[in-house]
Amino acid sequence: MAKRPSRKPQVKLSPRDKKTMTRLTGLADRVVKAAHARRDPSVDIPSRTLSNVRYSPRKRILEMGHSKNRRQLFDLSQAKAYMRTMLVASGCKRLLDQGKTTSLRGLYYMLKHTIEGAKENTFDEQGECDTIIEDVEVLLDSIREELHLYAENRGAMVGNITLLDRGDTIDCSRMGSGGYAIPSIVEPEVIQLDRKKCQAKFILHVEKGTVWQRFNEDKFWEQHNCILTHGAGQPPRGVRRLLFRMHNELKLPVYCVLDNDPWGYYIYSVLKQGSINLAFESQRMAIPEAKYLGLRSIDFDRCDLSDSVKIALNDNDKKRARQIAKYPWFEKKRPWQSEIQRMLKNDFKLEVESLISKDISYVTEVYVPERLQAKDWLD
Amino acid sequence: MGHVSGPLAQIGPWVPGKFDVIIRTTAKLTGSQRTGVSSDSNGEAPLATAKRKKKKPAAQAGPRKKVKKKRPATISSAGRAARPGKSTKRLAGSRAGTLQRPGKTAAPDGSGTGNKKRAVKRRSTAQAMAAGQRDISVSEFFAKNRHLLGFDNPRKSLLTTVKEAVDNSLDACEEAGILPEIWVHIEQTATDRYKVGIQDNGPGILKKQIPLIFGKLLYGSKFHRLRQSRGQQGIGISAAGMYGVQTTGKPVKIISKVSVRKPAHYYEIQIDTKKNQPKILNGRGDGVDIPPGDKGLRYIEKHGIEWVEQPHGTRVTIELQAKFVRGRGSVDEYLEQTAIANPHVTLHYLDPDDYEYQYDSSAERLPPEPKEIKPHPYGIELGRLAQMLEESEAMSASEFFRTRFSRVTPAVAKRICGGAQVSTRANVRKLDRSHADKLYHAVQQTKISAPATDCICPIGEELILKGLHQVVPGEFYAAATRPPAVYRGNPFQIEVGLAYGGTAPTQNVTEDLLLELLEETDTRTVRQFLIHTFNGLGGEAADKLVRAAALKTRQNPSKLKPKERQRLYEAMKKVNVAEGQQMEVLRYANRVPLQFQQSACAVTQTVLGTNWRGYGLSQSRGAMPKGPVSLMVHIASVWVPFTSESKEAIANYPEIQKEIRLGLQAVGRKLGMYLRRRLKVKQQSDRREVFLRYLKEVSAAVSEINGVTQSQLYDQLVNVAKKHTAEADMKLDDRGRPVEEKPEDLNLGDNVLIVDPSTHKAAINRVHTETEEIPAL
């Protein structure tokens, strides 16, 4: 791994890159300084745990607290993590120097090698690398995009909106059955939104591709003049960031149709308040006005579903549900408390697809329009 | 003749045939008549029963009708008693061949008379009984009760034979002041027969003493003195010879030499069980003298006498019915344990499979000679006191106590006599039983100082360490010799040794060495190879290894394919043979290993009752601690309190248990310190290693980011790492002194030995290419 240091950047850095670069060199300089002074080199990484997350009732989003975890080189349990942190920083520096971006997996392969004189790899799985990347993000206070990293494209969008993606005009109403794949980086440098080119009146976010497919096939977005997105489960940062931008820049309300299970509740919670792990990005992503349209735990009775669609709650689900009920941002909301309690009392969960048992297009033709009509949602 | 029918019938073939027939038939006849049930003369019946059997014919064998009429009460004359005896003999002679099922005819008669006259009829009379009452010879008694002497079964018989001979040899050498060298040779002669030869380099035995020592039970020098020695009674070796003669009919062969210039004496002996007298078979009842020099050597060779040429020494060869096993309670184990407790002994051992073991002496000095002491008043029983009073020549009571006992001063003697209301000047010859009783109780009431303890010769910490190190593979050894203490007036001393072997020898072997070992071995299976080559590796562990290496059980070690060798090597590295291993406890009394009745012994119970968790070993409740630990506990005393006469377990005196516990704690503390330190050092070195491993990566990454010189940064970081671990090195103990980091440097006192286990000599048995020390046949 002995790479010759390349001080001279090969491409011209953007002001944003320059800022990132300063932070990266600052990190390295501190190591040199500590080594020179024969001190123990260490980095203080803001902790990304529930205990260091604060719910701001005023902003209605999750914010990161101030507690930090010290990661020391000369600590048996942290030495490897420290080494990995430095490796990721050097990898990002290389990307910046060359003006290129890479996927998380790409960086993982870039940095993965066998440590000299040991039968040990720097990284064994991509997951190990990904968490370190998040560490570096909070450590340098630079988001992933600024480190020239992107994740796999996930999530799709259709609707009455036209946008610019790296200079290409994308008309989201002419996307066929596949839709527009939402990229990982949706910063203004990549995607430009224009209020004038958006006819849609709201955004409907669904949990999964299969449900989204249903809505798309029934041309729900056409009939109701909206934008239809999905996040393939827990929405990735690209989807959340784009929803945030559309919500704020185009002033579109966001409605979510998610499964009636703890997982679905948490997806909604992440969209609305931000995630615990990425609390530092909440203010760039959280949409406190997002509404939870369904499925509700009363829907089994309300929609008169058959018993066959019930999925029993397992112990994990119950535990998770109780945990979610205790989150400060749910705790004070009575409708939410009764919603969760109702699910626990039902002792089963419901997927959005369960509505198909009524009729194939029940969800698009009856369920969602009715809810929207009645303004029947949870906040 | 007839009185000994029971035992002789059992003893069997070597008794001249004529008597045998008569005796057997007599026994059968009498037995059946008494009980009315078919019962063969029972060999296991005690002597007393055998005698009683004899009487019955005297009362009943005559014409039955007469007896009935006259009533048994009147049959009292000696003449009557004699008559039936005669008839019995006649009967025996005539019916010898037909007496297969005597019960058939005898039973109806016997029961008929019994039913009618049970209340009045006497079965026998005092006179008739007197005819059968007579002396029992010691040898007869022990021939019958051989389990008392450790000849319960063939396996134990072999061990006892070796044990008695080796113990005798060691006692003899030590008493003469010769550094003992002992040869043990076991050879299989038939499926269940083994020939055992034991030779020493001792002082030799005078010609006229040889037959007595080896051919007479209860003949010896050790019984009449109170002194620390291995043997006590003078029964062992002659009993072994007797057992051999009984089971195989082969005589005991003894060859003994007093000096180079004097002739060696060669005897072939049998014991006359009845008379407890040796019976010399060779040299027309006189033994043979083998002249010194070449002529003698030629004679030895010609007659096939087994003898390793030595200037002086004794060799005894016994052939006996036996079974050779390995493992617990085996000869191997006994010799190994003997070598541990007797580091001054050189042992050569050739087992029936022709494996040669050699235990070299690790000490050049003999242990000091134990002093003989007088008994302490507290340790004496009433009967013994009365006997001593009786046997004493005329003297005053005060003088008696002062001269016959230790620790009795005139003042103490006066107090004892005062307590018993006996005048100090009273003549002991005039004291009777009631006085003895009073004196005995007075002794218990009087305060007498503890006995002198210089009569005990402990092995010593240094020699325990040497002995353990020589025999038990390990990396850490500790020993503790407790100061002498007293139980019931008997001085004793406890010694504890501990060996801790961190890694098994199989894990320390290099691949090249393994290949070499595989090539030079002459074992037939891989399993055997493993057991014989690596000390302390049991059959179970060997099986585990063979299984892990995916070899077949019966594969020949020298014909393994390279791939199989590789697999075996990997299995040896990988498999943790110490898993589930328990602490092994070696018990000794006066340097003699105790191999049986482990759970009944005070030593085992104390080990179980000690909390070993505090010393870094894991231990479940009420169980032996786990781990590769061997523990030896030695009790030295002029009188070792055994739980039974078989001398296999030590009795639970609180004083003894306390001393054992203190000894265990002393070595346990040392072990705990060592293990803790080892753990810490391991963590430290792990730490250093981890840091160094990552420093290069960190310096490379940092230099890529800000362009500093990588090597310079690396050096700086290494310095920081060193400083960091050095800080740990410099940690101070609670007295403010810097703590040494290496466990080898740990100062645990003199009685601790720490070695590098990979270079341990005892760990791997190499095959000796030249087969030296095989006795000339």
mmCIF file of C-alpha atoms in Angstrom, chain B residues 22 25-27 29-30 33 53-62 81-95 99:
data_model
loop_
_atom_site.group_PDB
_atom_site.id
_atom_site.type_symbol
_atom_site.label_atom_id
_atom_site.label_comp_id
_atom_site.label_asym_id
_atom_site.label_seq_id
_atom_site.Cartn_x
_atom_site.Cartn_y
_atom_site.Cartn_z
ATOM 1 C CA ILE B 22 -6.761 -87.705 50.732
ATOM 2 C CA THR B 25 -11.891 -86.291 49.642
ATOM 3 C CA THR B 26 -11.959 -85.791 53.351
ATOM 4 C CA ALA B 27 -13.065 -82.273 52.948
ATOM 5 C CA LEU B 29 -17.095 -85.974 52.852
ATOM 6 C CA THR B 30 -17.161 -83.888 55.970
ATOM 7 C CA GLN B 33 -22.270 -84.738 56.245
ATOM 8 C CA LYS B 53 -15.496 -79.544 59.460
ATOM 9 C CA LYS B 54 -12.977 -81.995 60.678
ATOM 10 C CA LYS B 55 -14.868 -82.607 63.900
ATOM 11 C CA LYS B 56 -18.148 -83.677 62.493
ATOM 12 C CA PRO B 57 -17.029 -86.988 61.178
ATOM 13 C CA ALA B 58 -15.681 -87.645 64.621
ATOM 14 C CA ALA B 59 -19.166 -87.406 66.023
ATOM 15 C CA GLN B 60 -21.162 -88.946 63.236
ATOM 16 C CA ALA B 61 -19.076 -91.074 60.989
ATOM 17 C CA GLY B 62 -19.470 -94.145 63.164
ATOM 18 C CA ALA B 81 -13.235 -89.551 69.125
ATOM 19 C CA ALA B 82 -10.338 -91.435 67.671
ATOM 20 C CA ARG B 83 -12.388 -94.202 66.154
ATOM 21 C CA PRO B 84 -14.462 -92.206 63.799
ATOM 22 C CA GLY B 85 -11.312 -90.457 62.720
ATOM 23 C CA LYS B 86 -9.914 -93.747 61.614
ATOM 24 C CA SER B 87 -13.040 -94.648 59.778
ATOM 25 C CA THR B 88 -12.955 -91.379 57.956
ATOM 26 C CA LYS B 89 -9.557 -92.230 56.626
ATOM 27 C CA ARG B 90 -10.748 -95.570 55.537
ATOM 28 C CA LEU B 91 -13.755 -94.074 53.926
ATOM 29 C CA ALA B 92 -11.667 -91.583 52.153
ATOM 30 C CA GLY B 93 -9.452 -94.274 50.777
ATOM 31 C CA SER B 94 -12.226 -96.484 49.554
ATOM 32 C CA ARG B 95 -14.649 -93.932 48.243
ATOM 33 C CA LEU B 99 -17.673 -89.249 46.125
#
